[in-house]
């Protein structure tokens, strides 16, 4: 596709459930980022992939959060035992640069945990 | 501690005027700084990147300055239009691995 695609656009789940959010980056982009954005805040860094490997996962808040990118393209963010505090918009971005350059963001997946 | 601060209150200006948004940071040494625009319910969209050795960068009606001594960037929109109304985010690179974003400033341009 022409841009970064994220699915689902909206996800409502109950506390304690497992959730997967998918990101399809721009074709050929080697770098992929996950951010989380709460209302009135800027995007908060979660994890950065360069190819298939997680180059920096320092932003993942705890071990309930995990992300994969097995073939160096599509990435999945996985959240176990969701909590109400996980409610936010999860943004994915990709970049063609090895070092941080211009990021192309998707429209985000809005997660609501009831 | 490390901080990025942007004008916390919304900036309201009249159409045709110049909007100036501020980004201050502490305890970072970024190689470059970026500005993004975000509309409600959408992802951020890249506007400009300025490197530490550049004082100023321009793109159409946009101008960004970067003062590494003051640890500040200013973002200007000249001849502002109602369509410029959005949230503007500044972001710093950290170790070439990630961008760290400020909370953003809401700009409202009134006709």
PDB file of N, CA and C in Angstrom, chain A residues 26-88:
ATOM      1  N   UNK A  26       5.300   0.848   5.174  1.00  0.00           N
ATOM      2  CA  UNK A  26       5.532   1.162   3.768  1.00  0.00           C
ATOM      3  C   UNK A  26       6.543   0.158   3.203  1.00  0.00           C
ATOM      4  N   UNK A  27       6.254  -0.352   2.027  1.00  0.00           N
ATOM      5  CA  UNK A  27       7.103  -1.366   1.420  1.00  0.00           C
ATOM      6  C   UNK A  27       8.539  -0.872   1.295  1.00  0.00           C
ATOM      7  N   UNK A  28       9.469  -1.705   1.762  1.00  0.00           N
ATOM      8  CA  UNK A  28      10.877  -1.352   1.656  1.00  0.00           C
ATOM      9  C   UNK A  28      11.433  -0.616   2.853  1.00  0.00           C
ATOM     10  N   UNK A  29      10.576  -0.174   3.757  1.00  0.00           N
ATOM     11  CA  UNK A  29      11.062   0.511   4.955  1.00  0.00           C
ATOM     12  C   UNK A  29      11.601  -0.520   5.934  1.00  0.00           C
ATOM     13  N   UNK A  30      12.856  -0.326   6.328  1.00  0.00           N
ATOM     14  CA  UNK A  30      13.479  -1.302   7.224  1.00  0.00           C
ATOM     15  C   UNK A  30      13.220  -1.008   8.695  1.00  0.00           C
ATOM     16  N   UNK A  31      12.978   0.262   9.002  1.00  0.00           N
ATOM     17  CA  UNK A  31      12.773   0.644  10.397  1.00  0.00           C
ATOM     18  C   UNK A  31      11.274   0.728  10.692  1.00  0.00           C
ATOM     19  N   UNK A  32      10.895   0.195  11.862  1.00  0.00           N
ATOM     20  CA  UNK A  32       9.481   0.222  12.272  1.00  0.00           C
ATOM     21  C   UNK A  32       9.424   0.553  13.753  1.00  0.00           C
ATOM     22  N   UNK A  33       8.493   1.433  14.087  1.00  0.00           N
ATOM     23  CA  UNK A  33       8.360   1.930  15.458  1.00  0.00           C
ATOM     24  C   UNK A  33       6.934   1.712  15.938  1.00  0.00           C
ATOM     25  N   UNK A  34       6.794   1.463  17.233  1.00  0.00           N
ATOM     26  CA  UNK A  34       5.491   1.496  17.896  1.00  0.00           C
ATOM     27  C   UNK A  34       5.529   2.598  18.949  1.00  0.00           C
ATOM     28  N   UNK A  35       4.466   3.390  18.944  1.00  0.00           N
ATOM     29  CA  UNK A  35       4.276   4.432  19.946  1.00  0.00           C
ATOM     30  C   UNK A  35       2.884   4.256  20.556  1.00  0.00           C
ATOM     31  N   UNK A  36       2.706   4.844  21.737  1.00  0.00           N
ATOM     32  CA  UNK A  36       1.404   4.856  22.393  1.00  0.00           C
ATOM     33  C   UNK A  36       1.071   6.314  22.709  1.00  0.00           C
ATOM     34  N   UNK A  37      -0.159   6.711  22.438  1.00  0.00           N
ATOM     35  CA  UNK A  37      -0.545   8.101  22.673  1.00  0.00           C
ATOM     36  C   UNK A  37      -1.836   8.159  23.487  1.00  0.00           C
ATOM     37  N   UNK A  38      -1.745   8.841  24.613  1.00  0.00           N
ATOM     38  CA  UNK A  38      -2.932   9.079  25.437  1.00  0.00           C
ATOM     39  C   UNK A  38      -3.467  10.460  25.131  1.00  0.00           C
ATOM     40  N   UNK A  39      -4.702  10.695  25.489  1.00  0.00           N
ATOM     41  CA  UNK A  39      -5.369  11.958  25.171  1.00  0.00           C
ATOM     42  C   UNK A  39      -4.594  13.146  25.720  1.00  0.00           C
ATOM     43  N   UNK A  40      -4.308  14.106  24.866  1.00  0.00           N
ATOM     44  CA  UNK A  40      -3.619  15.316  25.291  1.00  0.00           C
ATOM     45  C   UNK A  40      -2.119  15.179  25.464  1.00  0.00           C
ATOM     46  N   UNK A  41      -1.591  14.014  25.110  1.00  0.00           N
ATOM     47  CA  UNK A  41      -0.157  13.772  25.240  1.00  0.00           C
ATOM     48  C   UNK A  41       0.465  13.525  23.872  1.00  0.00           C
ATOM     49  N   UNK A  42       1.787  13.630  23.829  1.00  0.00           N
ATOM     50  CA  UNK A  42       2.482  13.267  22.612  1.00  0.00           C
ATOM     51  C   UNK A  42       2.680  11.772  22.542  1.00  0.00           C
ATOM     52  N   UNK A  43       3.063  11.259  21.381  1.00  0.00           N
ATOM     53  CA  UNK A  43       3.339   9.825  21.272  1.00  0.00           C
ATOM     54  C   UNK A  43       4.481   9.421  22.200  1.00  0.00           C
ATOM     55  N   UNK A  44       4.303   8.288  22.863  1.00  0.00           N
ATOM     56  CA  UNK A  44       5.289   7.748  23.800  1.00  0.00           C
ATOM     57  C   UNK A  44       5.944   6.528  23.162  1.00  0.00           C
ATOM     58  N   UNK A  45       7.259   6.551  23.041  1.00  0.00           N
ATOM     59  CA  UNK A  45       7.993   5.465  22.385  1.00  0.00           C
ATOM     60  C   UNK A  45       7.816   4.146  23.121  1.00  0.00           C
ATOM     61  N   UNK A  46       7.587   3.079  22.365  1.00  0.00           N
ATOM     62  CA  UNK A  46       7.509   1.736  22.935  1.00  0.00           C
ATOM     63  C   UNK A  46       8.676   0.863  22.472  1.00  0.00           C
ATOM     64  N   UNK A  47       8.823   0.696  21.148  1.00  0.00           N
ATOM     65  CA  UNK A  47       9.807  -0.239  20.621  1.00  0.00           C
ATOM     66  C   UNK A  47      10.174   0.146  19.193  1.00  0.00           C
ATOM     67  N   UNK A  48      11.409  -0.191  18.811  1.00  0.00           N
ATOM     68  CA  UNK A  48      11.938   0.118  17.484  1.00  0.00           C
ATOM     69  C   UNK A  48      12.554  -1.151  16.902  1.00  0.00           C
ATOM     70  N   UNK A  49      12.165  -1.478  15.662  1.00  0.00           N
ATOM     71  CA  UNK A  49      12.737  -2.609  14.931  1.00  0.00           C
ATOM     72  C   UNK A  49      13.599  -2.078  13.790  1.00  0.00           C
ATOM     73  N   UNK A  50      14.741  -2.715  13.605  1.00  0.00           N
ATOM     74  CA  UNK A  50      15.527  -2.494  12.401  1.00  0.00           C
ATOM     75  C   UNK A  50      15.583  -3.867  11.731  1.00  0.00           C
ATOM     76  N   UNK A  51      14.849  -4.029  10.658  1.00  0.00           N
ATOM     77  CA  UNK A  51      14.684  -5.354  10.067  1.00  0.00           C
ATOM     78  C   UNK A  51      13.820  -6.218  10.965  1.00  0.00           C
ATOM     79  N   UNK A  52      14.287  -7.420  11.245  1.00  0.00           N
ATOM     80  CA  UNK A  52      13.506  -8.351  12.062  1.00  0.00           C
ATOM     81  C   UNK A  52      13.762  -8.194  13.554  1.00  0.00           C
ATOM     82  N   UNK A  53      14.855  -7.557  13.912  1.00  0.00           N
ATOM     83  CA  UNK A  53      15.239  -7.502  15.318  1.00  0.00           C
ATOM     84  C   UNK A  53      14.801  -6.236  16.019  1.00  0.00           C
ATOM     85  N   UNK A  54      14.467  -6.373  17.299  1.00  0.00           N
ATOM     86  CA  UNK A  54      14.113  -5.213  18.114  1.00  0.00           C
ATOM     87  C   UNK A  54      15.405  -4.523  18.539  1.00  0.00           C
ATOM     88  N   UNK A  55      15.676  -3.362  17.932  1.00  0.00           N
ATOM     89  CA  UNK A  55      16.913  -2.632  18.233  1.00  0.00           C
ATOM     90  C   UNK A  55      16.819  -1.891  19.556  1.00  0.00           C
ATOM     91  N   UNK A  56      15.596  -1.544  19.959  1.00  0.00           N
ATOM     92  CA  UNK A  56      15.414  -0.790  21.200  1.00  0.00           C
ATOM     93  C   UNK A  56      14.002  -1.054  21.693  1.00  0.00           C
ATOM     94  N   UNK A  57      13.886  -1.782  22.803  1.00  0.00           N
ATOM     95  CA  UNK A  57      12.555  -2.057  23.372  1.00  0.00           C
ATOM     96  C   UNK A  57      12.413  -1.409  24.738  1.00  0.00           C
ATOM     97  N   UNK A  58      13.182  -0.356  24.966  1.00  0.00           N
ATOM     98  CA  UNK A  58      13.237   0.262  26.289  1.00  0.00           C
ATOM     99  C   UNK A  58      11.929   0.929  26.699  1.00  0.00           C
ATOM    100  N   UNK A  59      11.029   1.180  25.747  1.00  0.00           N
ATOM    101  CA  UNK A  59       9.783   1.850  26.069  1.00  0.00           C
ATOM    102  C   UNK A  59       8.640   0.918  26.434  1.00  0.00           C
ATOM    103  N   UNK A  60       8.818  -0.362  26.260  1.00  0.00           N
ATOM    104  CA  UNK A  60       7.739  -1.288  26.628  1.00  0.00           C
ATOM    105  C   UNK A  60       7.518  -1.186  28.140  1.00  0.00           C
ATOM    106  N   UNK A  61       6.297  -0.927  28.570  1.00  0.00           N
ATOM    107  CA  UNK A  61       6.074  -0.612  29.992  1.00  0.00           C
ATOM    108  C   UNK A  61       6.274  -1.789  30.939  1.00  0.00           C
ATOM    109  N   UNK A  62       6.015  -2.995  30.502  1.00  0.00           N
ATOM    110  CA  UNK A  62       6.193  -4.167  31.361  1.00  0.00           C
ATOM    111  C   UNK A  62       6.131  -5.421  30.492  1.00  0.00           C
ATOM    112  N   UNK A  63       6.248  -6.571  31.124  1.00  0.00           N
ATOM    113  CA  UNK A  63       6.339  -7.805  30.348  1.00  0.00           C
ATOM    114  C   UNK A  63       4.993  -8.273  29.782  1.00  0.00           C
ATOM    115  N   UNK A  64       3.941  -7.505  29.982  1.00  0.00           N
ATOM    116  CA  UNK A  64       2.677  -7.842  29.327  1.00  0.00           C
ATOM    117  C   UNK A  64       2.682  -7.414  27.855  1.00  0.00           C
ATOM    118  N   UNK A  65       3.629  -6.541  27.522  1.00  0.00           N
ATOM    119  CA  UNK A  65       3.725  -6.007  26.168  1.00  0.00           C
ATOM    120  C   UNK A  65       4.859  -6.709  25.424  1.00  0.00           C
ATOM    121  N   UNK A  66       4.551  -7.105  24.185  1.00  0.00           N
ATOM    122  CA  UNK A  66       5.545  -7.786  23.370  1.00  0.00           C
ATOM    123  C   UNK A  66       5.268  -7.459  21.907  1.00  0.00           C
ATOM    124  N   UNK A  67       6.309  -7.326  21.112  1.00  0.00           N
ATOM    125  CA  UNK A  67       6.115  -7.044  19.692  1.00  0.00           C
ATOM    126  C   UNK A  67       7.032  -7.921  18.866  1.00  0.00           C
ATOM    127  N   UNK A  68       6.569  -8.283  17.691  1.00  0.00           N
ATOM    128  CA  UNK A  68       7.358  -9.120  16.782  1.00  0.00           C
ATOM    129  C   UNK A  68       7.305  -8.541  15.384  1.00  0.00           C
ATOM    130  N   UNK A  69       8.313  -8.928  14.617  1.00  0.00           N
ATOM    131  CA  UNK A  69       8.380  -8.543  13.199  1.00  0.00           C
ATOM    132  C   UNK A  69       9.151  -9.648  12.477  1.00  0.00           C
ATOM    133  N   UNK A  70       8.565 -10.810  12.368  1.00  0.00           N
ATOM    134  CA  UNK A  70       9.290 -12.030  11.982  1.00  0.00           C
ATOM    135  C   UNK A  70       9.942 -12.002  10.606  1.00  0.00           C
ATOM    136  N   UNK A  71       9.350 -11.287   9.654  1.00  0.00           N
ATOM    137  CA  UNK A  71       9.928 -11.278   8.308  1.00  0.00           C
ATOM    138  C   UNK A  71      10.427  -9.905   7.916  1.00  0.00           C
ATOM    139  N   UNK A  72      10.538  -9.029   8.869  1.00  0.00           N
ATOM    140  CA  UNK A  72      11.083  -7.702   8.588  1.00  0.00           C
ATOM    141  C   UNK A  72      10.127  -6.770   7.881  1.00  0.00           C
ATOM    142  N   UNK A  73       8.845  -7.137   7.872  1.00  0.00           N
ATOM    143  CA  UNK A  73       7.849  -6.262   7.261  1.00  0.00           C
ATOM    144  C   UNK A  73       6.730  -6.003   8.261  1.00  0.00           C
ATOM    145  N   UNK A  74       5.663  -6.783   8.220  1.00  0.00           N
ATOM    146  CA  UNK A  74       4.527  -6.615   9.129  1.00  0.00           C
ATOM    147  C   UNK A  74       4.975  -6.841  10.571  1.00  0.00           C
ATOM    148  N   UNK A  75       4.414  -6.033  11.466  1.00  0.00           N
ATOM    149  CA  UNK A  75       4.709  -6.177  12.891  1.00  0.00           C
ATOM    150  C   UNK A  75       3.401  -6.330  13.655  1.00  0.00           C
ATOM    151  N   UNK A  76       3.480  -7.071  14.752  1.00  0.00           N
ATOM    152  CA  UNK A  76       2.330  -7.242  15.631  1.00  0.00           C
ATOM    153  C   UNK A  76       2.731  -6.848  17.042  1.00  0.00           C
ATOM    154  N   UNK A  77       1.920  -5.982  17.641  1.00  0.00           N
ATOM    155  CA  UNK A  77       2.085  -5.623  19.047  1.00  0.00           C
ATOM    156  C   UNK A  77       1.094  -6.457  19.840  1.00  0.00           C
ATOM    157  N   UNK A  78       1.600  -7.151  20.839  1.00  0.00           N
ATOM    158  CA  UNK A  78       0.758  -8.069  21.611  1.00  0.00           C
ATOM    159  C   UNK A  78       0.686  -7.581  23.052  1.00  0.00           C
ATOM    160  N   UNK A  79      -0.511  -7.532  23.583  1.00  0.00           N
ATOM    161  CA  UNK A  79      -0.700  -7.107  24.969  1.00  0.00           C
ATOM    162  C   UNK A  79      -1.462  -8.201  25.692  1.00  0.00           C
ATOM    163  N   UNK A  80      -0.859  -8.719  26.731  1.00  0.00           N
ATOM    164  CA  UNK A  80      -1.490  -9.787  27.535  1.00  0.00           C
ATOM    165  C   UNK A  80      -2.158  -9.167  28.751  1.00  0.00           C
ATOM    166  N   UNK A  81      -3.188  -9.848  29.228  1.00  0.00           N
ATOM    167  CA  UNK A  81      -3.861  -9.468  30.491  1.00  0.00           C
ATOM    168  C   UNK A  81      -4.084  -7.954  30.537  1.00  0.00           C
ATOM    169  N   UNK A  82      -4.818  -7.460  29.540  1.00  0.00           N
ATOM    170  CA  UNK A  82      -4.989  -6.019  29.423  1.00  0.00           C
ATOM    171  C   UNK A  82      -5.565  -5.400  30.686  1.00  0.00           C
ATOM    172  N   UNK A  83      -5.139  -4.158  30.920  1.00  0.00           N
ATOM    173  CA  UNK A  83      -5.616  -3.369  32.059  1.00  0.00           C
ATOM    174  C   UNK A  83      -6.242  -2.092  31.517  1.00  0.00           C
ATOM    175  N   UNK A  84      -7.092  -1.469  32.353  1.00  0.00           N
ATOM    176  CA  UNK A  84      -7.757  -0.244  31.899  1.00  0.00           C
ATOM    177  C   UNK A  84      -6.741   0.829  31.525  1.00  0.00           C
ATOM    178  N   UNK A  85      -5.620   0.856  32.199  1.00  0.00           N
ATOM    179  CA  UNK A  85      -4.576   1.839  31.903  1.00  0.00           C
ATOM    180  C   UNK A  85      -3.893   1.645  30.561  1.00  0.00           C
ATOM    181  N   UNK A  86      -4.167   0.506  29.902  1.00  0.00           N
ATOM    182  CA  UNK A  86      -3.591   0.283  28.575  1.00  0.00           C
ATOM    183  C   UNK A  86      -4.390   1.008  27.491  1.00  0.00           C
ATOM    184  N   UNK A  87      -5.540   1.536  27.853  1.00  0.00           N
ATOM    185  CA  UNK A  87      -6.377   2.243  26.875  1.00  0.00           C
ATOM    186  C   UNK A  87      -5.628   3.443  26.326  1.00  0.00           C
ATOM    187  N   UNK A  88      -5.507   3.499  25.013  1.00  0.00           N
ATOM    188  CA  UNK A  88      -4.748   4.570  24.339  1.00  0.00           C
ATOM    189  C   UNK A  88      -4.859   4.330  22.837  1.00  0.00           C
TER     190      UNK A  88
END
